[in-house]
PDB file of C-alpha atoms and ligand atoms in Angstrom:
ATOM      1  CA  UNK A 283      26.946 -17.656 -57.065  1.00 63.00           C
ATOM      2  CA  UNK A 284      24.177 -19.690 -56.061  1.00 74.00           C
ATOM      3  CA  UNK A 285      24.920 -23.314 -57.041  1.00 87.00           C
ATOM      4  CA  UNK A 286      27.888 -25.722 -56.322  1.00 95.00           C
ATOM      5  CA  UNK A 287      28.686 -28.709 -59.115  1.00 94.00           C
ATOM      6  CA  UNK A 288      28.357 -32.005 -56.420  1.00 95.00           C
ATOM      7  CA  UNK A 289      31.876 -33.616 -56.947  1.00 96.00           C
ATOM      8  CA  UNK A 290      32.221 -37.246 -56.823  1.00 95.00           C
ATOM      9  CA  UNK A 291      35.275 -37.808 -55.737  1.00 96.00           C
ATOM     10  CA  UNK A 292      34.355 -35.525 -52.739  1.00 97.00           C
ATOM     11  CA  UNK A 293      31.720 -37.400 -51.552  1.00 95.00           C
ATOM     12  CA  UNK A 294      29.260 -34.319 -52.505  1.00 97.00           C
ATOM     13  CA  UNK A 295      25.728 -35.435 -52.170  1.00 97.00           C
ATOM     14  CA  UNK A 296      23.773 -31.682 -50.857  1.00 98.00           C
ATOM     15  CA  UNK A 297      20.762 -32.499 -48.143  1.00 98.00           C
ATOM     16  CA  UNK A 298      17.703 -30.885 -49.857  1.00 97.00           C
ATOM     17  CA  UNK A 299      15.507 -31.845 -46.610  1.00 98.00           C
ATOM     18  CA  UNK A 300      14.900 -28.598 -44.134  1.00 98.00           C
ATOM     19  CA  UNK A 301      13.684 -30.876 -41.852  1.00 98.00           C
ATOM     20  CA  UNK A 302      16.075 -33.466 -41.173  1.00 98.00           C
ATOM     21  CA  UNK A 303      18.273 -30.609 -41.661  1.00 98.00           C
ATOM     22  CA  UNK A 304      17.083 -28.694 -38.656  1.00 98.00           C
ATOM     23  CA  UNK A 305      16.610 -32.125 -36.734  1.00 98.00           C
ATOM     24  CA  UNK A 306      20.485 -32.783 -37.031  1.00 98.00           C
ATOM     25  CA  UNK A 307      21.370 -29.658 -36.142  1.00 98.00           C
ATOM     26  CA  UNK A 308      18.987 -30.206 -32.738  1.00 97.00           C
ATOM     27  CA  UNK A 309      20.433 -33.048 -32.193  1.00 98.00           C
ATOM     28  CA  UNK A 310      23.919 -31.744 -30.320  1.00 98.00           C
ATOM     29  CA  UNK A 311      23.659 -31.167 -26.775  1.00 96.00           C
ATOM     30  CA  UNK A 312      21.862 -28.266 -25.214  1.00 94.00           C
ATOM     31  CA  UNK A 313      25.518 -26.872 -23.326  1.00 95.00           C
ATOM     32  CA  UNK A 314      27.167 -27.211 -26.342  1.00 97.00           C
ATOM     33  CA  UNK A 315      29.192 -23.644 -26.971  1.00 98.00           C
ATOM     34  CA  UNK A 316      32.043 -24.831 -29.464  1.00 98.00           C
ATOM     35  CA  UNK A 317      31.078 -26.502 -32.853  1.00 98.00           C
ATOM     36  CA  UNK A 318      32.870 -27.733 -35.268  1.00 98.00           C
ATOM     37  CA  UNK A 319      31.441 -28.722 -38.851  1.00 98.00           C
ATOM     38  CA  UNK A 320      33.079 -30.913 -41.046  1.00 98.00           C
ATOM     39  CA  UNK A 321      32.405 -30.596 -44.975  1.00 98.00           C
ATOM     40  CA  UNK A 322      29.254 -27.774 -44.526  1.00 98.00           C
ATOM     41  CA  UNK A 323      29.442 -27.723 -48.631  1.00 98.00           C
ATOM     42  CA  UNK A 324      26.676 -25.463 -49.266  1.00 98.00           C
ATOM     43  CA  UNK A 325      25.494 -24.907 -45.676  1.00 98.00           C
ATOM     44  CA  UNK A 326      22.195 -26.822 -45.136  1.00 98.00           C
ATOM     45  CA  UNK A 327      23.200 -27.128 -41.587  1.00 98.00           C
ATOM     46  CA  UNK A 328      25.316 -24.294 -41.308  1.00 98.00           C
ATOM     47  CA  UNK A 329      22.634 -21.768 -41.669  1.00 97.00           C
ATOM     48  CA  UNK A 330      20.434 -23.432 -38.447  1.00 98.00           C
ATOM     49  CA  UNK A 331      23.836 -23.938 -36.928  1.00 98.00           C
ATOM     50  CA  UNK A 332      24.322 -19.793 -37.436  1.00 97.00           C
ATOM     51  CA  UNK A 333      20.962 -19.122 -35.550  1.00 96.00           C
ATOM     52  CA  UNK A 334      22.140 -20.121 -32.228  1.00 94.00           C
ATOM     53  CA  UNK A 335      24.366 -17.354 -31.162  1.00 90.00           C
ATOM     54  CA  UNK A 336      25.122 -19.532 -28.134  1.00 92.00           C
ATOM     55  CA  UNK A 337      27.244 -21.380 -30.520  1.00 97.00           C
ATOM     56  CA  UNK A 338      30.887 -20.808 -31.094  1.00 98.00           C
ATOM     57  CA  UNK A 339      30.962 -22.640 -34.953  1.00 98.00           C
ATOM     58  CA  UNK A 340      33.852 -23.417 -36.930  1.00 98.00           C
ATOM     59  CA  UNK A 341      33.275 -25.039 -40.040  1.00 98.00           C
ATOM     60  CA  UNK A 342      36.283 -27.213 -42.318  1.00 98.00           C
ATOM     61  CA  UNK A 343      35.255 -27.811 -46.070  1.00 98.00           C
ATOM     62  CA  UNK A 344      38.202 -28.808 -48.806  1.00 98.00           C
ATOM     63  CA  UNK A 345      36.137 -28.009 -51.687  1.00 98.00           C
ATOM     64  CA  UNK A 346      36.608 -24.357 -52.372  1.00 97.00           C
ATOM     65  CA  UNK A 347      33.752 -24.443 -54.227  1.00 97.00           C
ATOM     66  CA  UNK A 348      31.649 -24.814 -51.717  1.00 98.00           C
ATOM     67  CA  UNK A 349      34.017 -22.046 -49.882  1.00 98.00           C
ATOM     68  CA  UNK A 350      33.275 -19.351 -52.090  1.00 97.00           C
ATOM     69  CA  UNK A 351      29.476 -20.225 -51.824  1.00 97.00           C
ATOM     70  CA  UNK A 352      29.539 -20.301 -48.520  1.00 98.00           C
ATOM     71  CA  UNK A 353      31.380 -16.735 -48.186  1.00 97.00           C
ATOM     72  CA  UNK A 354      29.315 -15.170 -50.681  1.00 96.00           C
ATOM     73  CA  UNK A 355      25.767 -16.297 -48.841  1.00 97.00           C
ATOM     74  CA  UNK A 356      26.787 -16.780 -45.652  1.00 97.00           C
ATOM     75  CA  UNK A 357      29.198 -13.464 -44.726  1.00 96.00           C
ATOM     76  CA  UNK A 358      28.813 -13.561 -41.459  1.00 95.00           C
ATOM     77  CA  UNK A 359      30.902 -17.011 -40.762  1.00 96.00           C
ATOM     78  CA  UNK A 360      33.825 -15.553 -43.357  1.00 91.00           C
ATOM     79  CA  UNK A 361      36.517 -15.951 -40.281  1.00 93.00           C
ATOM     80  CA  UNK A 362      35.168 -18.731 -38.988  1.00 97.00           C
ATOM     81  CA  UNK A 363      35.838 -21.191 -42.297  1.00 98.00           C
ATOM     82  CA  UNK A 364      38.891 -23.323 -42.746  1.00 98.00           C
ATOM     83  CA  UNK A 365      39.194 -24.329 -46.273  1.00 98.00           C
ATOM     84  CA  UNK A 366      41.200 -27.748 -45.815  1.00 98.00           C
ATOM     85  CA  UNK A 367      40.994 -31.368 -45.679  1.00 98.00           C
ATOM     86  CA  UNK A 368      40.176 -32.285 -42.173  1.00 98.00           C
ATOM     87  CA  UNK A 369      41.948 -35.214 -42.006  1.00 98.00           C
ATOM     88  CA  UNK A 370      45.317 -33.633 -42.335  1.00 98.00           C
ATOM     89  CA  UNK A 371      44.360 -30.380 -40.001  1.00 98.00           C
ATOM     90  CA  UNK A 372      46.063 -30.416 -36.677  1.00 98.00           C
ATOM     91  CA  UNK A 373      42.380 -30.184 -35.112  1.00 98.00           C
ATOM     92  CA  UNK A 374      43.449 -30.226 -31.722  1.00 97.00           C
ATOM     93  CA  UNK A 375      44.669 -26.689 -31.951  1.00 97.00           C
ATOM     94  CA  UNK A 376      40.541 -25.494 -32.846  1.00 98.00           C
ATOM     95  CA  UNK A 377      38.705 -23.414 -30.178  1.00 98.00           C
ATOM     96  CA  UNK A 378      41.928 -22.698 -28.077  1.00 97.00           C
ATOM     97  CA  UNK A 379      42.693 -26.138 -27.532  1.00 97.00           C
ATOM     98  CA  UNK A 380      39.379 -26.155 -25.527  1.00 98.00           C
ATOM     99  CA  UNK A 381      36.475 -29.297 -26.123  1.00 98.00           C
ATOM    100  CA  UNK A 382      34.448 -29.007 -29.103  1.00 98.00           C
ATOM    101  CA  UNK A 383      31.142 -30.873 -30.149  1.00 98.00           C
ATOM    102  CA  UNK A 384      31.626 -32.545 -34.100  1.00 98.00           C
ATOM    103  CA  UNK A 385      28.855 -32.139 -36.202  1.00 98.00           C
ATOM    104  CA  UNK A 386      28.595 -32.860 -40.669  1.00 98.00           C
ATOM    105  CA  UNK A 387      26.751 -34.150 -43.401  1.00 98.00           C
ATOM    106  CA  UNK A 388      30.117 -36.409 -43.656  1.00 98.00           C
ATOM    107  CA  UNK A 389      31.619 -37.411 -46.985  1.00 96.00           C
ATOM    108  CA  UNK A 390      31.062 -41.374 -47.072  1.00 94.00           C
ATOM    109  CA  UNK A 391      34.619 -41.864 -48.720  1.00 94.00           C
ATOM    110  CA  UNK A 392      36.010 -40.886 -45.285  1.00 96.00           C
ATOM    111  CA  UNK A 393      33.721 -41.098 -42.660  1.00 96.00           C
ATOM    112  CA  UNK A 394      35.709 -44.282 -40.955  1.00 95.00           C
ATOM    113  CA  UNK A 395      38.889 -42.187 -40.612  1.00 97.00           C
ATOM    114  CA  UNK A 396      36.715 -39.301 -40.016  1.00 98.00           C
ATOM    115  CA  UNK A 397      36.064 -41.337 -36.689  1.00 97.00           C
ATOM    116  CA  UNK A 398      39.653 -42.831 -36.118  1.00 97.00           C
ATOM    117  CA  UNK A 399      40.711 -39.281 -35.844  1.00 98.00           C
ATOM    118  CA  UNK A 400      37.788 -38.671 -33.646  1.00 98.00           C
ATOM    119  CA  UNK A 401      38.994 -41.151 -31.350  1.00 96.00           C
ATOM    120  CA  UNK A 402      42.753 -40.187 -30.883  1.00 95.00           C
ATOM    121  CA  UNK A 403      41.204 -36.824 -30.189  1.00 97.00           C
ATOM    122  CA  UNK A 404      38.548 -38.030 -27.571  1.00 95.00           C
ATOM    123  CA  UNK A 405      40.005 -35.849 -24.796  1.00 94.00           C
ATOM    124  CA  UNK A 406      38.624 -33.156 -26.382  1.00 97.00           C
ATOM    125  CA  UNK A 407      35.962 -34.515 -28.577  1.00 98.00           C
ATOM    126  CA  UNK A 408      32.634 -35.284 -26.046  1.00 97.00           C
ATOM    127  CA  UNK A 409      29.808 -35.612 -29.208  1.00 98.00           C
ATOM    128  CA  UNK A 410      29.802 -36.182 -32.525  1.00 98.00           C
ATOM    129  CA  UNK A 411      26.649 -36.210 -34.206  1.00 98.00           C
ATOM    130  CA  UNK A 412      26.703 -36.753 -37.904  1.00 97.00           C
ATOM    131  CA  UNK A 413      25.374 -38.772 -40.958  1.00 98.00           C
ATOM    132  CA  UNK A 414      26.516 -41.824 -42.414  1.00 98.00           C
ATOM    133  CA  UNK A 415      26.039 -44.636 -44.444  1.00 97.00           C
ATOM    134  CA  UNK A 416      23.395 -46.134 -42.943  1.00 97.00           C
ATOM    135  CA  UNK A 417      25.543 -49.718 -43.252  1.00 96.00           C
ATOM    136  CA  UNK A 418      28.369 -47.292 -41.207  1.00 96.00           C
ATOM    137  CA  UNK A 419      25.773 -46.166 -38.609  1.00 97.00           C
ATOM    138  CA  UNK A 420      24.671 -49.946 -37.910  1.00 96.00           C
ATOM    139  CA  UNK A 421      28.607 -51.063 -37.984  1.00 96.00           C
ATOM    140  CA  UNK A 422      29.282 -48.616 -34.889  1.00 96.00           C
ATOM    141  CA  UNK A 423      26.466 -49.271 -32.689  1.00 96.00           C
ATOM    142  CA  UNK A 424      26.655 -52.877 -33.680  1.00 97.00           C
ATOM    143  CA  UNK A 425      26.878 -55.314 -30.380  1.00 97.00           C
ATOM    144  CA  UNK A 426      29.082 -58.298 -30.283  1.00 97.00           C
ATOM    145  CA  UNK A 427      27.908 -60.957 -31.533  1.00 96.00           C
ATOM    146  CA  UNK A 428      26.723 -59.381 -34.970  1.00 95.00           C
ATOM    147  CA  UNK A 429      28.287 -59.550 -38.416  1.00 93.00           C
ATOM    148  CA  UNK A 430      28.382 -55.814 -38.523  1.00 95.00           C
ATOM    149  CA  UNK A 431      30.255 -55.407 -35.131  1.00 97.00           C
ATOM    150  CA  UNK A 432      33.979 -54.526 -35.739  1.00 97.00           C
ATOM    151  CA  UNK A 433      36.946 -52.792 -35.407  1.00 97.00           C
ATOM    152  CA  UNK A 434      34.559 -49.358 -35.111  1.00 96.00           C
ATOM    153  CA  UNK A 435      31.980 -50.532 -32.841  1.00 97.00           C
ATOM    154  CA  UNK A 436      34.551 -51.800 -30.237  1.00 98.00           C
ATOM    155  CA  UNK A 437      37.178 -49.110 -30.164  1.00 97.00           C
ATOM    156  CA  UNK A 438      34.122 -46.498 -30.494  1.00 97.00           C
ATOM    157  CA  UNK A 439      32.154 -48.071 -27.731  1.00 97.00           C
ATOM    158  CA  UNK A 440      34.828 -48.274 -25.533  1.00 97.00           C
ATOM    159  CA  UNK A 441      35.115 -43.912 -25.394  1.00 97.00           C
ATOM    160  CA  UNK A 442      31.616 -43.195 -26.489  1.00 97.00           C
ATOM    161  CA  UNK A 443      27.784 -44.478 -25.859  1.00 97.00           C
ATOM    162  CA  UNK A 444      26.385 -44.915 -29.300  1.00 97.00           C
ATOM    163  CA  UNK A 445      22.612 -43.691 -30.811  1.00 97.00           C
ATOM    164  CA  UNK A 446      21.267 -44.336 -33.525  1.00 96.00           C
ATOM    165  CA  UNK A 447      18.941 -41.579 -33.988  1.00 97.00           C
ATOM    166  CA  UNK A 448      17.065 -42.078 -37.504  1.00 98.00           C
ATOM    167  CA  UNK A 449      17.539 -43.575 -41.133  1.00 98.00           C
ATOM    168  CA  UNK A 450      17.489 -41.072 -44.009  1.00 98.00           C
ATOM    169  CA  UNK A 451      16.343 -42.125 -47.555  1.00 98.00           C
ATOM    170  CA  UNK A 452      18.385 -41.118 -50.265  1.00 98.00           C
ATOM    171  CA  UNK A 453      15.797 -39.182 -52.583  1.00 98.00           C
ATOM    172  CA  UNK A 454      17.093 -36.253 -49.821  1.00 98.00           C
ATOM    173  CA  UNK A 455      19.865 -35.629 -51.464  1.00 98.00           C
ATOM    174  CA  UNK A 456      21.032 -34.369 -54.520  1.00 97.00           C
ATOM    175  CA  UNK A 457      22.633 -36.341 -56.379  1.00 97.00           C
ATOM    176  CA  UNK A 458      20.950 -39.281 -54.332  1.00 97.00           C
ATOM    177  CA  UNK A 459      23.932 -41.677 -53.060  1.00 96.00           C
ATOM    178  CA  UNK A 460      23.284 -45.676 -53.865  1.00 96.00           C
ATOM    179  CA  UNK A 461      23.362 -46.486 -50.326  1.00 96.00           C
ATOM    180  CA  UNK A 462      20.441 -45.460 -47.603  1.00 98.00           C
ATOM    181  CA  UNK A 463      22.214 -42.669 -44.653  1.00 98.00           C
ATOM    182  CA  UNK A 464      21.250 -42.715 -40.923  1.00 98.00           C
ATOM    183  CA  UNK A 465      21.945 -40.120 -38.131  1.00 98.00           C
ATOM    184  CA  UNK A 466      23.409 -41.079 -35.088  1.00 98.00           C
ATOM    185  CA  UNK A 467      25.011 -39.142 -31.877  1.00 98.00           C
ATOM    186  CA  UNK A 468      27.829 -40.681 -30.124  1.00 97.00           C
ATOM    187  CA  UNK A 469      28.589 -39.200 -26.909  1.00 98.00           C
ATOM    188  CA  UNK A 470      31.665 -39.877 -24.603  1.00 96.00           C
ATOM    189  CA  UNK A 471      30.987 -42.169 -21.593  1.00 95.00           C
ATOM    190  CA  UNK A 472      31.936 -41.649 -18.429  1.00 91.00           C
ATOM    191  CA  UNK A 473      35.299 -44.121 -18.394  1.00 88.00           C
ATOM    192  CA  UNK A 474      37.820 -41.436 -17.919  1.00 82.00           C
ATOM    193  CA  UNK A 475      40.589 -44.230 -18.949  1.00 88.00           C
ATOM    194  CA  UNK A 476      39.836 -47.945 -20.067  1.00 93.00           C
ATOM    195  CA  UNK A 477      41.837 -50.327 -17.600  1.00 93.00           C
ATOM    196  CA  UNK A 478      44.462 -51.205 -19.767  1.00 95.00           C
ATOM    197  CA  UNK A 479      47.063 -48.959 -22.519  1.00 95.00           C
ATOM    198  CA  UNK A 480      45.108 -47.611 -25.200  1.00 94.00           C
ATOM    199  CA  UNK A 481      47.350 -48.273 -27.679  1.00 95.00           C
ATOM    200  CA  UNK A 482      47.931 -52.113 -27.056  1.00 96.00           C
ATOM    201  CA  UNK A 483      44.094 -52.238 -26.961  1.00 97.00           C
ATOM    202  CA  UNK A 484      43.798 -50.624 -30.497  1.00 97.00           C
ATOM    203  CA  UNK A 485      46.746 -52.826 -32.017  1.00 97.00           C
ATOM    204  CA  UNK A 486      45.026 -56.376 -30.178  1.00 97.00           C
ATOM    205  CA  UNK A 487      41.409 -55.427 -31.829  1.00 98.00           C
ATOM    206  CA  UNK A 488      42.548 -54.377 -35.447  1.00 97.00           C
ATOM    207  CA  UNK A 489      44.563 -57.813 -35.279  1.00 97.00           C
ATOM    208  CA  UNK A 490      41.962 -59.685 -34.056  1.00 98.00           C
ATOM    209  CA  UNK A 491      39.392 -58.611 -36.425  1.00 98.00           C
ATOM    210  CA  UNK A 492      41.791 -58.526 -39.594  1.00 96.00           C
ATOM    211  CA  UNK A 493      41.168 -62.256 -39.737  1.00 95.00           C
ATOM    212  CA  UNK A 494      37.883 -62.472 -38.275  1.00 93.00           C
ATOM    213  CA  UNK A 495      36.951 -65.682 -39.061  1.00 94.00           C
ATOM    214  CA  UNK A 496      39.809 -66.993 -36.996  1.00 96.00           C
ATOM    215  CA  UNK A 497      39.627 -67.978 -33.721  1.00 97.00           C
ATOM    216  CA  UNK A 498      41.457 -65.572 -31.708  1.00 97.00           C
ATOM    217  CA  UNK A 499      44.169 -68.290 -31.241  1.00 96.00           C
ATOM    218  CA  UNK A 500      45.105 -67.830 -34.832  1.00 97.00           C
ATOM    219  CA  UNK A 501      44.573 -64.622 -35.206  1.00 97.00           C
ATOM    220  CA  UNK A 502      46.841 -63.196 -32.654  1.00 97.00           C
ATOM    221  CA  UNK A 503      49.023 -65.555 -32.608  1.00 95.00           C
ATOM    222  CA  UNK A 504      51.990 -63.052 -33.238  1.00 94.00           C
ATOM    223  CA  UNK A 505      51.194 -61.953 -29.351  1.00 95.00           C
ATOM    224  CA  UNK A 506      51.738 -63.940 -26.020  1.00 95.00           C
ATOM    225  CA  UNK A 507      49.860 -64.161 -23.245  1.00 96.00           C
ATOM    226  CA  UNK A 508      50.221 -65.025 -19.796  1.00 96.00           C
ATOM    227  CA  UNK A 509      47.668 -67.827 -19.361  1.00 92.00           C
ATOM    228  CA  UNK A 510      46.917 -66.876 -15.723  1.00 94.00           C
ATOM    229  CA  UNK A 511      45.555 -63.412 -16.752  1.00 94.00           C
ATOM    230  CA  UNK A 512      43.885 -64.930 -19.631  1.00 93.00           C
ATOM    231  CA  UNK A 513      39.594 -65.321 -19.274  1.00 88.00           C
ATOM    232  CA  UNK A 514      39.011 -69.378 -19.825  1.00 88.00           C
ATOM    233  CA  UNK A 515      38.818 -69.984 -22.902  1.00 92.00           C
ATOM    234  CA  UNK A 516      38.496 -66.775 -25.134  1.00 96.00           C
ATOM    235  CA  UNK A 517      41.069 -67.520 -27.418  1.00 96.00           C
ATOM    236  CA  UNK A 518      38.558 -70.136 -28.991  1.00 97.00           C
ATOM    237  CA  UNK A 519      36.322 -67.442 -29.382  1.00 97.00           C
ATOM    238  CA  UNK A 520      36.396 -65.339 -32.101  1.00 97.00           C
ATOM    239  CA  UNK A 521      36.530 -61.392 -32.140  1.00 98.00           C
ATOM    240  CA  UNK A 522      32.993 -60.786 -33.317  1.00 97.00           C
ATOM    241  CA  UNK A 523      32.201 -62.238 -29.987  1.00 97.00           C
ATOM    242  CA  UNK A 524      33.926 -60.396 -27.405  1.00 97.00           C
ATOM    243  CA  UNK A 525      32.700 -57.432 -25.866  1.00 97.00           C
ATOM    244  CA  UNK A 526      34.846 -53.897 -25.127  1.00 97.00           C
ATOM    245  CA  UNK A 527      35.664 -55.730 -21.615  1.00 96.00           C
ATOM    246  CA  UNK A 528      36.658 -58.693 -23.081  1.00 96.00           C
ATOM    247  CA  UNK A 529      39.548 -56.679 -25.914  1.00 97.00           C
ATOM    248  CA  UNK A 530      40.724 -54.891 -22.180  1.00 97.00           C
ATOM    249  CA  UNK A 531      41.037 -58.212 -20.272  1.00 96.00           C
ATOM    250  CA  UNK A 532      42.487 -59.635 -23.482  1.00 96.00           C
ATOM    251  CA  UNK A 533      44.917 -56.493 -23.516  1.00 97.00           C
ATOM    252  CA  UNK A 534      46.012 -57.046 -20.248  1.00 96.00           C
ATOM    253  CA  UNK A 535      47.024 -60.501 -20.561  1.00 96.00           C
ATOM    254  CA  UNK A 536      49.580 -59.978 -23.022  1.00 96.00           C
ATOM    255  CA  UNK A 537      53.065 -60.741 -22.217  1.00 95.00           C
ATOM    256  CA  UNK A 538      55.319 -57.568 -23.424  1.00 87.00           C
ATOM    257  CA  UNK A 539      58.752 -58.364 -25.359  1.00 75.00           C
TER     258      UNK A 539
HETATM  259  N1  LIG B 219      26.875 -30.779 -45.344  1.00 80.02           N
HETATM  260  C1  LIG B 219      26.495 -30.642 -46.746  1.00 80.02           C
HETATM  261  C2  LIG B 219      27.433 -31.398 -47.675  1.00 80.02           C
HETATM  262  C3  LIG B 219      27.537 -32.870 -47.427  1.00 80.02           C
HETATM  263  S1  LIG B 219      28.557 -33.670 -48.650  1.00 80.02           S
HETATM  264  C4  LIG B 219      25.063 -31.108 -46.929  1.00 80.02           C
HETATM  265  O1  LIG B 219      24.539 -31.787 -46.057  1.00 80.02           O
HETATM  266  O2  LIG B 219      24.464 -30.803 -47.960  1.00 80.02           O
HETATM  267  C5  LIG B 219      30.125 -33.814 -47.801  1.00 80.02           C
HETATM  268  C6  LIG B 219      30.914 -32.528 -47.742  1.00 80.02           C
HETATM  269  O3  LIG B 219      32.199 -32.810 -47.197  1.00 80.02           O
HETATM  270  C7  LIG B 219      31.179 -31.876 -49.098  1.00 80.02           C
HETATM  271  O4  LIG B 219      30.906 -30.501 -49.028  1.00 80.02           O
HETATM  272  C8  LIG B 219      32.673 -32.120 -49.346  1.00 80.02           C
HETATM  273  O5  LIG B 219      33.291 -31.134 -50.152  1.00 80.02           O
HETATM  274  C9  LIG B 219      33.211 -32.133 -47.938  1.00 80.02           C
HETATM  275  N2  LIG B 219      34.479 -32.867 -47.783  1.00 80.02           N
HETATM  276  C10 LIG B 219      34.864 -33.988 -48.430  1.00 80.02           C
HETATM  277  N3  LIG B 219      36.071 -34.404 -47.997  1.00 80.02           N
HETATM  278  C11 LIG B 219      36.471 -33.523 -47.038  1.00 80.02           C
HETATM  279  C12 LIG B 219      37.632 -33.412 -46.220  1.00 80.02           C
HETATM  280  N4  LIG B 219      38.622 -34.308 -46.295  1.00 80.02           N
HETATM  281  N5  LIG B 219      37.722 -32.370 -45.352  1.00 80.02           N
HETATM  282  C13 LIG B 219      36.709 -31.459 -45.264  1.00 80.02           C
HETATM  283  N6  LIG B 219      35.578 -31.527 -46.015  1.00 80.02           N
HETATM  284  C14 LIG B 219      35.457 -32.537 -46.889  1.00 80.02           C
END
């Protein structure tokens, strides 16, 4: 078997570039030891990935397709494949429950949850480095104050420090997507825990950005806040304009039922 039908619906488009192939793949950091890939279809990064025998790599691909290809030509990571859909795998049991680096080519269709479930792994995620959409790429390492920054950039920048490493034209792949890719690396900061409960934090961004056009005063209004906590005047703001400090103070100022 030497060729895998790209699948739409899978978000199949197969990196023809060595190069920017290899770069990805030298991209992770230099301590990394466990590695986990996420949709390898036929293995364009696998196979530089394989060459380091410093790396422990596990690699989760839902086309089994791309499975049997992947067994046939590369025999060597047979055990090391887990033919399902990685958003439904319990990935916190990988590598002994030990930290693991994320690395893919990822499938477009998912790559925002592909993140979520990034983040409410974090404890044991410290790097992802990856391709998206390149309009994806810009969203997360967007800074307030920009159309693009969102729900991603701020819960993503509040764990991780974001790169963007390079843009990829789509003539690399095969079939070419509509949509330019970019490369970035996002690696966990140093804030063991942000000052205020995670969760809250999640729930008070996604709410204020659902209705971003809203001052935050209408768009939260289903929470209270105690005014005294509150920073002078932010609710006028709106949430493209508040930074990751901002959502914690924010978070901190509501008043609990
Ligand atoms: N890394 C390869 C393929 C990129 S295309 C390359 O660069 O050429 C995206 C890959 O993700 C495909 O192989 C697709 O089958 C796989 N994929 C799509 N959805 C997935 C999911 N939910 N879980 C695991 N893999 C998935």
């Amino acid at each position: 078997m030497n060729y895998v039908r790209p699948k739409k619906h899978l978000g199949q488009h197969f990196l023809k570039d060595e190069n920017i192939a290899k770069e990805i793949t030298l991209s992770i950091a230099e301590t990394t030891k466990n590695l986990l890939e996420i949709g390898p279809g036929t293995g364009v990064l696998t196979k530089y990935l394989l060459k380091n025998e410093l790396l422990n790599l596990n690699v989760i691909e839902i086309d089994t397709e791309s499975v049997a290809y992947l067994k046939t030509n590369f025999p060597q990571l047979e055990d090391r494949i887990i033919c399902e859909d990685f958003l439904h795998f319990p990935i916190e049991t990988l590598f002994n429950h030990e930290s693991y680096t994320v690395i893919g080519n990822f499938p477009y269709n998912i790559s925002s949850q592909i993140l979520f479930k990034v983040l409410e792994n974090r404890t044991q995620i410290p790097e992802v480095v990856g391709m998206f959409q390149k309009e994806v790429a810009e969203r997360i390492a967007s800074k307030p104050g920009k159309k693009t920054y969102g729900i991603l950039s701020v819960l993503l920048q509040a764990y991780y420090d974001i790169e963007y490493l390079f843009t990829v034209e789509s003539n690399v792949f095969v079939p070419p997507p509509k949509v330019k890719s970019a490369v970035i690396r996002v690696r966990r900061n140093d804030v063991a825990q942000i000052n205020c409960d995670d969760k809250l934090f999640f729930r008070v961004v996604k709410t204020a950005f659902n209705q971003r056009r809203k001052t935050l005063r209408n768009a939260l209004g289903v929470f209270t806040f105690d005014a005294d906590k509150l920073p002078a005047d932010i609710l006028a703001k709106r949430a493209e304009q508040l930074s990751v400090e901002d959502f914690v103070n924010l978070t901190n100022a509501l008043i609990l039922n």
